[in-house]
Amino acid sequence: MSRMTLLDDSLWLNLTGPHGMSGAGKAPDAGYPPYNVELLPEEPQALRLTLAVAGFAPDELEVSTEDGALSIRGKQREEQSRDYLHHGIAARQFKRSFQLASGVEVRKAELENGLLAIELVRPHKDKRVMKIGISAAG
């Protein structure tokens, strides 16, 4: 059974289901890259998903949505022309996915100081009250 996270009384992301952290503890990179999810106090209908992606350039990252899932991919280019005495920093690649709740949209993504910040918003929809007439059967 998946555990859903409630934020501001509305479902935003499935953080522990088949996309968010599947395989955690199974693969060595299952928790990579680490991330935070924060509410934006100045805007109750928005939140920020921040991933630690130090070493990645903007053109090595891809943020996309498809069928209600947010996917973040990173692939670093390996430089073949260098002659290392010790090569301890590996070029990594990753894919992180999160299932978005219905109506949640990606507003923007920014990379600064090794942190990829993705703002998600659920546009405020006016609550309509509609009275339904009841007719007598017969």
PDB file of N, CA and C in Angstrom, residues 57-103:
ATOM      1  N   ALA A  57      25.222  20.362 -15.363  1.00  0.00           N
ATOM      2  CA  ALA A  57      24.932  21.613 -16.069  1.00  0.00           C
ATOM      3  C   ALA A  57      23.468  21.579 -16.505  1.00  0.00           C
ATOM      4  N   PRO A  58      22.874  22.751 -16.769  1.00  0.00           N
ATOM      5  CA  PRO A  58      21.464  22.762 -17.198  1.00  0.00           C
ATOM      6  C   PRO A  58      21.181  21.876 -18.409  1.00  0.00           C
ATOM      7  N   ASP A  59      22.126  21.796 -19.353  1.00  0.00           N
ATOM      8  CA  ASP A  59      21.886  20.976 -20.548  1.00  0.00           C
ATOM      9  C   ASP A  59      22.067  19.478 -20.284  1.00  0.00           C
ATOM     10  N   GLU A  60      22.471  19.108 -19.073  1.00  0.00           N
ATOM     11  CA  GLU A  60      22.597  17.701 -18.707  1.00  0.00           C
ATOM     12  C   GLU A  60      21.402  17.216 -17.881  1.00  0.00           C
ATOM     13  N   LEU A  61      20.434  18.111 -17.676  1.00  0.00           N
ATOM     14  CA  LEU A  61      19.236  17.792 -16.906  1.00  0.00           C
ATOM     15  C   LEU A  61      18.002  17.922 -17.778  1.00  0.00           C
ATOM     16  N   GLU A  62      17.003  17.106 -17.500  1.00  0.00           N
ATOM     17  CA  GLU A  62      15.734  17.169 -18.229  1.00  0.00           C
ATOM     18  C   GLU A  62      14.590  17.011 -17.233  1.00  0.00           C
ATOM     19  N   VAL A  63      13.649  17.939 -17.294  1.00  0.00           N
ATOM     20  CA  VAL A  63      12.450  17.879 -16.464  1.00  0.00           C
ATOM     21  C   VAL A  63      11.268  17.753 -17.411  1.00  0.00           C
ATOM     22  N   SER A  64      10.425  16.740 -17.201  1.00  0.00           N
ATOM     23  CA  SER A  64       9.281  16.542 -18.093  1.00  0.00           C
ATOM     24  C   SER A  64       8.104  15.963 -17.311  1.00  0.00           C
ATOM     25  N   THR A  65       6.923  16.112 -17.892  1.00  0.00           N
ATOM     26  CA  THR A  65       5.729  15.479 -17.333  1.00  0.00           C
ATOM     27  C   THR A  65       5.064  14.658 -18.428  1.00  0.00           C
ATOM     28  N   GLU A  66       4.560  13.511 -18.026  1.00  0.00           N
ATOM     29  CA  GLU A  66       3.831  12.653 -18.964  1.00  0.00           C
ATOM     30  C   GLU A  66       2.873  11.784 -18.165  1.00  0.00           C
ATOM     31  N   ASP A  67       1.629  11.769 -18.577  1.00  0.00           N
ATOM     32  CA  ASP A  67       0.592  10.952 -17.933  1.00  0.00           C
ATOM     33  C   ASP A  67       0.544  11.168 -16.421  1.00  0.00           C
ATOM     34  N   GLY A  68       0.662  12.419 -15.989  1.00  0.00           N
ATOM     35  CA  GLY A  68       0.555  12.737 -14.572  1.00  0.00           C
ATOM     36  C   GLY A  68       1.784  12.434 -13.746  1.00  0.00           C
ATOM     37  N   ALA A  69       2.897  12.108 -14.391  1.00  0.00           N
ATOM     38  CA  ALA A  69       4.137  11.832 -13.667  1.00  0.00           C
ATOM     39  C   ALA A  69       5.170  12.902 -14.002  1.00  0.00           C
ATOM     40  N   LEU A  70       5.859  13.387 -12.980  1.00  0.00           N
ATOM     41  CA  LEU A  70       6.961  14.327 -13.143  1.00  0.00           C
ATOM     42  C   LEU A  70       8.244  13.515 -13.156  1.00  0.00           C
ATOM     43  N   SER A  71       9.053  13.661 -14.206  1.00  0.00           N
ATOM     44  CA  SER A  71      10.314  12.930 -14.318  1.00  0.00           C
ATOM     45  C   SER A  71      11.466  13.909 -14.397  1.00  0.00           C
ATOM     46  N   ILE A  72      12.520  13.618 -13.645  1.00  0.00           N
ATOM     47  CA  ILE A  72      13.742  14.405 -13.677  1.00  0.00           C
ATOM     48  C   ILE A  72      14.861  13.444 -14.030  1.00  0.00           C
ATOM     49  N   ARG A  73      15.581  13.756 -15.092  1.00  0.00           N
ATOM     50  CA  ARG A  73      16.690  12.910 -15.542  1.00  0.00           C
ATOM     51  C   ARG A  73      17.962  13.735 -15.590  1.00  0.00           C
ATOM     52  N   GLY A  74      19.054  13.088 -15.281  1.00  0.00           N
ATOM     53  CA  GLY A  74      20.349  13.738 -15.378  1.00  0.00           C
ATOM     54  C   GLY A  74      21.365  12.786 -15.965  1.00  0.00           C
ATOM     55  N   LYS A  75      22.162  13.294 -16.885  1.00  0.00           N
ATOM     56  CA  LYS A  75      23.218  12.481 -17.483  1.00  0.00           C
ATOM     57  C   LYS A  75      24.420  13.380 -17.733  1.00  0.00           C
ATOM     58  N   GLN A  76      25.516  13.092 -17.028  1.00  0.00           N
ATOM     59  CA  GLN A  76      26.738  13.869 -17.202  1.00  0.00           C
ATOM     60  C   GLN A  76      27.572  13.273 -18.323  1.00  0.00           C
ATOM     61  N   ARG A  77      28.234  14.166 -19.029  1.00  0.00           N
ATOM     62  CA  ARG A  77      29.139  13.726 -20.088  1.00  0.00           C
ATOM     63  C   ARG A  77      30.492  13.367 -19.474  1.00  0.00           C
ATOM     64  N   GLU A  78      31.034  12.252 -19.882  1.00  0.00           N
ATOM     65  CA  GLU A  78      32.379  11.879 -19.438  1.00  0.00           C
ATOM     66  C   GLU A  78      33.382  12.441 -20.422  1.00  0.00           C
ATOM     67  N   GLU A  79      34.408  13.064 -19.867  1.00  0.00           N
ATOM     68  CA  GLU A  79      35.458  13.614 -20.726  1.00  0.00           C
ATOM     69  C   GLU A  79      36.497  12.529 -20.971  1.00  0.00           C
ATOM     70  N   GLN A  80      36.640  12.148 -22.210  1.00  0.00           N
ATOM     71  CA  GLN A  80      37.559  11.074 -22.574  1.00  0.00           C
ATOM     72  C   GLN A  80      38.994  11.562 -22.750  1.00  0.00           C
ATOM     73  N   SER A  81      39.177  12.869 -22.918  1.00  0.00           N
ATOM     74  CA  SER A  81      40.496  13.391 -23.266  1.00  0.00           C
ATOM     75  C   SER A  81      41.414  13.594 -22.063  1.00  0.00           C
ATOM     76  N   ARG A  82      40.930  13.401 -20.859  1.00  0.00           N
ATOM     77  CA  ARG A  82      41.762  13.627 -19.679  1.00  0.00           C
ATOM     78  C   ARG A  82      42.520  12.364 -19.298  1.00  0.00           C
ATOM     79  N   ASP A  83      43.727  12.574 -18.746  1.00  0.00           N
ATOM     80  CA  ASP A  83      44.558  11.470 -18.281  1.00  0.00           C
ATOM     81  C   ASP A  83      44.634  11.561 -16.757  1.00  0.00           C
ATOM     82  N   TYR A  84      43.822  10.772 -16.061  1.00  0.00           N
ATOM     83  CA  TYR A  84      43.715  10.852 -14.606  1.00  0.00           C
ATOM     84  C   TYR A  84      44.788  10.009 -13.924  1.00  0.00           C
ATOM     85  N   LEU A  85      45.335  10.532 -12.825  1.00  0.00           N
ATOM     86  CA  LEU A  85      46.151   9.722 -11.930  1.00  0.00           C
ATOM     87  C   LEU A  85      45.244   8.980 -10.951  1.00  0.00           C
ATOM     88  N   HIS A  86      44.153   9.626 -10.587  1.00  0.00           N
ATOM     89  CA  HIS A  86      43.115   9.006  -9.757  1.00  0.00           C
ATOM     90  C   HIS A  86      41.778   9.552 -10.238  1.00  0.00           C
ATOM     91  N   HIS A  87      40.848   8.681 -10.551  1.00  0.00           N
ATOM     92  CA  HIS A  87      39.534   9.099 -11.048  1.00  0.00           C
ATOM     93  C   HIS A  87      38.487   8.665 -10.031  1.00  0.00           C
ATOM     94  N   GLY A  88      38.239   9.528  -9.027  1.00  0.00           N
ATOM     95  CA  GLY A  88      37.316   9.187  -7.953  1.00  0.00           C
ATOM     96  C   GLY A  88      35.945   9.811  -8.092  1.00  0.00           C
ATOM     97  N   ILE A  89      35.785  10.755  -9.021  1.00  0.00           N
ATOM     98  CA  ILE A  89      34.490  11.403  -9.228  1.00  0.00           C
ATOM     99  C   ILE A  89      33.891  10.837 -10.507  1.00  0.00           C
ATOM    100  N   ALA A  90      32.923   9.982 -10.332  1.00  0.00           N
ATOM    101  CA  ALA A  90      32.309   9.334 -11.493  1.00  0.00           C
ATOM    102  C   ALA A  90      31.233  10.226 -12.095  1.00  0.00           C
ATOM    103  N   ALA A  91      31.098  10.149 -13.395  1.00  0.00           N
ATOM    104  CA  ALA A  91      29.975  10.815 -14.065  1.00  0.00           C
ATOM    105  C   ALA A  91      28.744   9.963 -13.773  1.00  0.00           C
ATOM    106  N   ARG A  92      27.715  10.582 -13.220  1.00  0.00           N
ATOM    107  CA  ARG A  92      26.522   9.846 -12.821  1.00  0.00           C
ATOM    108  C   ARG A  92      25.369  10.137 -13.754  1.00  0.00           C
ATOM    109  N   GLN A  93      24.427   9.259 -13.715  1.00  0.00           N
ATOM    110  CA  GLN A  93      23.150   9.515 -14.359  1.00  0.00           C
ATOM    111  C   GLN A  93      22.063   9.040 -13.406  1.00  0.00           C
ATOM    112  N   PHE A  94      20.900   9.645 -13.525  1.00  0.00           N
ATOM    113  CA  PHE A  94      19.812   9.293 -12.634  1.00  0.00           C
ATOM    114  C   PHE A  94      18.486   9.577 -13.312  1.00  0.00           C
ATOM    115  N   LYS A  95      17.447   8.986 -12.740  1.00  0.00           N
ATOM    116  CA  LYS A  95      16.069   9.307 -13.110  1.00  0.00           C
ATOM    117  C   LYS A  95      15.244   9.237 -11.833  1.00  0.00           C
ATOM    118  N   ARG A  96      14.557  10.324 -11.526  1.00  0.00           N
ATOM    119  CA  ARG A  96      13.656  10.385 -10.380  1.00  0.00           C
ATOM    120  C   ARG A  96      12.276  10.714 -10.911  1.00  0.00           C
ATOM    121  N   SER A  97      11.266  10.019 -10.453  1.00  0.00           N
ATOM    122  CA  SER A  97       9.898  10.271 -10.902  1.00  0.00           C
ATOM    123  C   SER A  97       8.980  10.427  -9.707  1.00  0.00           C
ATOM    124  N   PHE A  98       7.997  11.287  -9.866  1.00  0.00           N
ATOM    125  CA  PHE A  98       6.991  11.533  -8.838  1.00  0.00           C
ATOM    126  C   PHE A  98       5.631  11.536  -9.514  1.00  0.00           C
ATOM    127  N   GLN A  99       4.671  10.869  -8.911  1.00  0.00           N
ATOM    128  CA  GLN A  99       3.310  10.881  -9.434  1.00  0.00           C
ATOM    129  C   GLN A  99       2.629  12.143  -8.935  1.00  0.00           C
ATOM    130  N   LEU A 100       2.174  12.988  -9.854  1.00  0.00           N
ATOM    131  CA  LEU A 100       1.507  14.233  -9.503  1.00  0.00           C
ATOM    132  C   LEU A 100       0.022  13.988  -9.292  1.00  0.00           C
ATOM    133  N   ALA A 101      -0.548  14.702  -8.350  1.00  0.00           N
ATOM    134  CA  ALA A 101      -1.990  14.638  -8.147  1.00  0.00           C
ATOM    135  C   ALA A 101      -2.679  15.347  -9.305  1.00  0.00           C
ATOM    136  N   SER A 102      -3.925  15.044  -9.513  1.00  0.00           N
ATOM    137  CA  SER A 102      -4.698  15.649 -10.590  1.00  0.00           C
ATOM    138  C   SER A 102      -4.726  17.167 -10.439  1.00  0.00           C
ATOM    139  N   GLY A 103      -4.460  17.873 -11.527  1.00  0.00           N
ATOM    140  CA  GLY A 103      -4.510  19.327 -11.530  1.00  0.00           C
ATOM    141  C   GLY A 103      -3.216  20.019 -11.163  1.00  0.00           C
TER     142      GLY A 103
END
